[in-house]
Short mmCIF file of C-alpha atoms in Angstrom, two decimals:
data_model
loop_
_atom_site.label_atom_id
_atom_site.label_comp_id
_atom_site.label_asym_id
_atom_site.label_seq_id
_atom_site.Cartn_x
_atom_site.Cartn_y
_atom_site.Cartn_z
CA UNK A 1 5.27 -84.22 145.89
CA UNK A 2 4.06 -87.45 144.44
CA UNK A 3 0.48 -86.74 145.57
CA UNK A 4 0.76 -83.34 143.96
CA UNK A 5 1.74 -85.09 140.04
CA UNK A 6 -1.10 -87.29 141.04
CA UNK A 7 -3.51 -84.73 141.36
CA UNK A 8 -2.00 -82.49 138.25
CA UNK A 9 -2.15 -85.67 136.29
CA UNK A 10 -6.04 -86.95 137.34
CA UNK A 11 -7.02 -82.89 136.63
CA UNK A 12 -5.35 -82.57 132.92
CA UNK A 13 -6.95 -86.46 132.36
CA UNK A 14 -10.33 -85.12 133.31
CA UNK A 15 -9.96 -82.00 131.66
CA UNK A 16 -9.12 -83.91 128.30
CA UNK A 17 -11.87 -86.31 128.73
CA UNK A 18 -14.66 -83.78 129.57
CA UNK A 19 -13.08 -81.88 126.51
CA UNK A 20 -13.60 -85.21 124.22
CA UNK A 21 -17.32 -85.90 125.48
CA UNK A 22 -18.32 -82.14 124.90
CA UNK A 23 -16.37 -82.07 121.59
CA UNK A 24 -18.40 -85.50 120.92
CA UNK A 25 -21.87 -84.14 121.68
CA UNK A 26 -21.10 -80.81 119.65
CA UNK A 27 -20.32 -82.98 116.48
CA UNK A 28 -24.07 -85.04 117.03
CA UNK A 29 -25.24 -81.60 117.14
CA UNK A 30 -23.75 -80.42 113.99
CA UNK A 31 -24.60 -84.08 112.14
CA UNK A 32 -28.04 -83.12 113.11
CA UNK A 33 -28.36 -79.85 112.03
CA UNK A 34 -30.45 -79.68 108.65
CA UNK A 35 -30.15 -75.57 108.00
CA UNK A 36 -26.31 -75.83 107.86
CA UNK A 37 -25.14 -75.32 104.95
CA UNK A 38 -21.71 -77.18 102.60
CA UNK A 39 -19.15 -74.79 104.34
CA UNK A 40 -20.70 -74.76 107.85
CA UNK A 41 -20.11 -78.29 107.68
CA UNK A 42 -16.83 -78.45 106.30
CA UNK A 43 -16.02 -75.93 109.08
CA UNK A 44 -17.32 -78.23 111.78
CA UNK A 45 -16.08 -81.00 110.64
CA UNK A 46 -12.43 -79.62 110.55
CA UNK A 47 -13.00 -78.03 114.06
CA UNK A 48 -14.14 -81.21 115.82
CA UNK A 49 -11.08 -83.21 114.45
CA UNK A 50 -8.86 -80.40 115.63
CA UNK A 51 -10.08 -79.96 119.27
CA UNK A 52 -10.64 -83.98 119.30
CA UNK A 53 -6.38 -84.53 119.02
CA UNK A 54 -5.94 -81.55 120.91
CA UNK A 55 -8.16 -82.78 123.89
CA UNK A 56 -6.59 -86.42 123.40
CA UNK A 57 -2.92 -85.05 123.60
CA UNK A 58 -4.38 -83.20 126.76
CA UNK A 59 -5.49 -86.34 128.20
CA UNK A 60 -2.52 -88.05 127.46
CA UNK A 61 -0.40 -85.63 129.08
CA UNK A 62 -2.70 -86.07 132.24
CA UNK A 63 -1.31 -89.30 131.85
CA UNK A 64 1.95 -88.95 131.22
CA UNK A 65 2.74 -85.98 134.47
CA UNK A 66 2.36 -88.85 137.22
CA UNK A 67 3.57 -91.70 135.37
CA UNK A 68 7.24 -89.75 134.77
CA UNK A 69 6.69 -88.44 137.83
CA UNK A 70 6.47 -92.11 140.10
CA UNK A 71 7.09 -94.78 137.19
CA UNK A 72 10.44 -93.79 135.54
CA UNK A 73 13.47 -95.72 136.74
CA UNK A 74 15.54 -93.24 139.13
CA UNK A 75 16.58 -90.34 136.99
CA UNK A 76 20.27 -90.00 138.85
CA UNK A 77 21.06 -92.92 136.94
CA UNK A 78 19.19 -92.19 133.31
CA UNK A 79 19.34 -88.93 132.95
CA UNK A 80 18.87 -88.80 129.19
CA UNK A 81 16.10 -90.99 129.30
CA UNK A 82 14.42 -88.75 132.59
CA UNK A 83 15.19 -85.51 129.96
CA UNK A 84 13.68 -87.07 127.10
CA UNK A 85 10.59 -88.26 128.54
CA UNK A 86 9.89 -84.84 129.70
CA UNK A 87 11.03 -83.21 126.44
CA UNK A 88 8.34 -85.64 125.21
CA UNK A 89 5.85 -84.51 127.28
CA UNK A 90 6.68 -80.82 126.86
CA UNK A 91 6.39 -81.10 122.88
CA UNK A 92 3.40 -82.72 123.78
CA UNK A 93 1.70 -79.43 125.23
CA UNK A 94 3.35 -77.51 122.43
CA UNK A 95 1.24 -79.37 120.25
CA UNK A 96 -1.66 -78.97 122.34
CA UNK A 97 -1.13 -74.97 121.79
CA UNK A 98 -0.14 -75.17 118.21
CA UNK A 99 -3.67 -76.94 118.09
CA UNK A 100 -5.21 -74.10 119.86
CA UNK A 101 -3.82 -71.32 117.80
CA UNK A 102 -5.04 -73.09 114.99
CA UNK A 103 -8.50 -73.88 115.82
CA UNK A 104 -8.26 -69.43 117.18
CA UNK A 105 -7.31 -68.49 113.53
CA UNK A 106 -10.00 -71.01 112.05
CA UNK A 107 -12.85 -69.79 114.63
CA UNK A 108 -12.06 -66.17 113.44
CA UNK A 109 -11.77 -66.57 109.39
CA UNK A 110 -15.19 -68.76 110.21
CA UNK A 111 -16.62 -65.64 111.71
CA UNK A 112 -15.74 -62.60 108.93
CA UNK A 113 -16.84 -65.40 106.39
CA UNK A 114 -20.65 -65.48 107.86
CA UNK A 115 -20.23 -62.16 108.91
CA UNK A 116 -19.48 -61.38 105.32
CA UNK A 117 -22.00 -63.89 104.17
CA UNK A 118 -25.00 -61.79 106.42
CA UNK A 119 -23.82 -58.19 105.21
CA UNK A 120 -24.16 -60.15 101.63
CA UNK A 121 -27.58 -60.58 102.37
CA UNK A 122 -28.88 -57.65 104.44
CA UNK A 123 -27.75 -55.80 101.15
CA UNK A 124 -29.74 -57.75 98.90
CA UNK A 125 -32.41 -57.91 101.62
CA UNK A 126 -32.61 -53.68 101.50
CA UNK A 127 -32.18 -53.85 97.74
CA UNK A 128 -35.69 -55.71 97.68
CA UNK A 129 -36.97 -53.83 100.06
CA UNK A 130 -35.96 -50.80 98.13
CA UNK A 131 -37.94 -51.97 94.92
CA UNK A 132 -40.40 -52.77 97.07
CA UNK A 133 -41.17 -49.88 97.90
CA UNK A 134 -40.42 -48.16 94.59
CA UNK A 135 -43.59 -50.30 93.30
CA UNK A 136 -45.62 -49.13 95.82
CA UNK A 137 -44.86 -45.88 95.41
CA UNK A 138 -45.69 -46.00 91.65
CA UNK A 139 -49.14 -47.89 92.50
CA UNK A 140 -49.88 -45.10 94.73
CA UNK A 141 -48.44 -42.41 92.14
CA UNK A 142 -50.69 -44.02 89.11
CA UNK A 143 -53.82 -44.18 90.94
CA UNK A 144 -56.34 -46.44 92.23
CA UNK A 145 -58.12 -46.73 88.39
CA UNK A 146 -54.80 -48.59 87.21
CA UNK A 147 -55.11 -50.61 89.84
CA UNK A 148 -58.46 -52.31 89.43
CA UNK A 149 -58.12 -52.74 85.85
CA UNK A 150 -55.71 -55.09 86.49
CA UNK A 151 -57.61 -56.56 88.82
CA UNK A 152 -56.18 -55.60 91.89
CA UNK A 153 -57.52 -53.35 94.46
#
């Protein structure tokens, strides 16, 4: 029993910390990156300080599972406290999944806004395209003899 909150607790903890270096190298990533652009950023920068408290509450609960588990006076005789500590640490993970909804909805408005942002300019891409060829068509329909007085062969 004991070894088992142990090894719950040492798991979440790791979890949480490899979380936090990952989350860490992502952001140098992001600092780095010259082609992003005012709302990439913005986005990033709210995602890392989301998944930073969420994977800090997760390593905290890692913490927290073994030492009310082992280090909490005998909870026959403070029962309130025993409940509350665990209330604690169950409002602890809610927050954790709040966090995790939130960053979900984020990740997905993130995605139909580039999304949106690349149809924006595959249209204007096929609308240049589309005079593009219009000119070329016009060359070709006016002849070669327009062409070279101008210049251009």
């Amino acid at each position: 029993h004991k070894y088992l909150s142990l090894a719950v607790g040492l798991g979440v903890t790791l979890l949480g910390a490899a979380l936090i270096v990952s989350h860490l190298r992502s952001r140098r990533r992001n600092l780095a990156d010259t082609t992003l652009d005012d709302r990439e950023r913005v986005y990033f920068q709210r995602q890392f300080r989301r998944r930073m408290l969420a994977s800090s509450l997760l390593t905290l609960i890692g913490i927290l599972i073994p030492l009310g588990d082992e280090l909490i006076v005998p909870w026959e005789r403070f029962q309130r406290a025993w409940a509350s500590y665990w209330i604690l640490v169950l409002l602890l993970v809610l927050c954790v999944l709040l966090m995790a909804a939130l960053d979900w909805l984020a990740t997905g408005a993130h995605v139909r806004k580039s999304r949106n942002a690349i149809a924006k300019l595959e249209r204007a891409q096929q609308e240049l395209q589309d005079e593009l060829q219009r000119l070329r068509e016009r060359r070709d329909s006016d002849g070669p003899s327009s062409t070279r007085q101008n210049g251009h062969i």
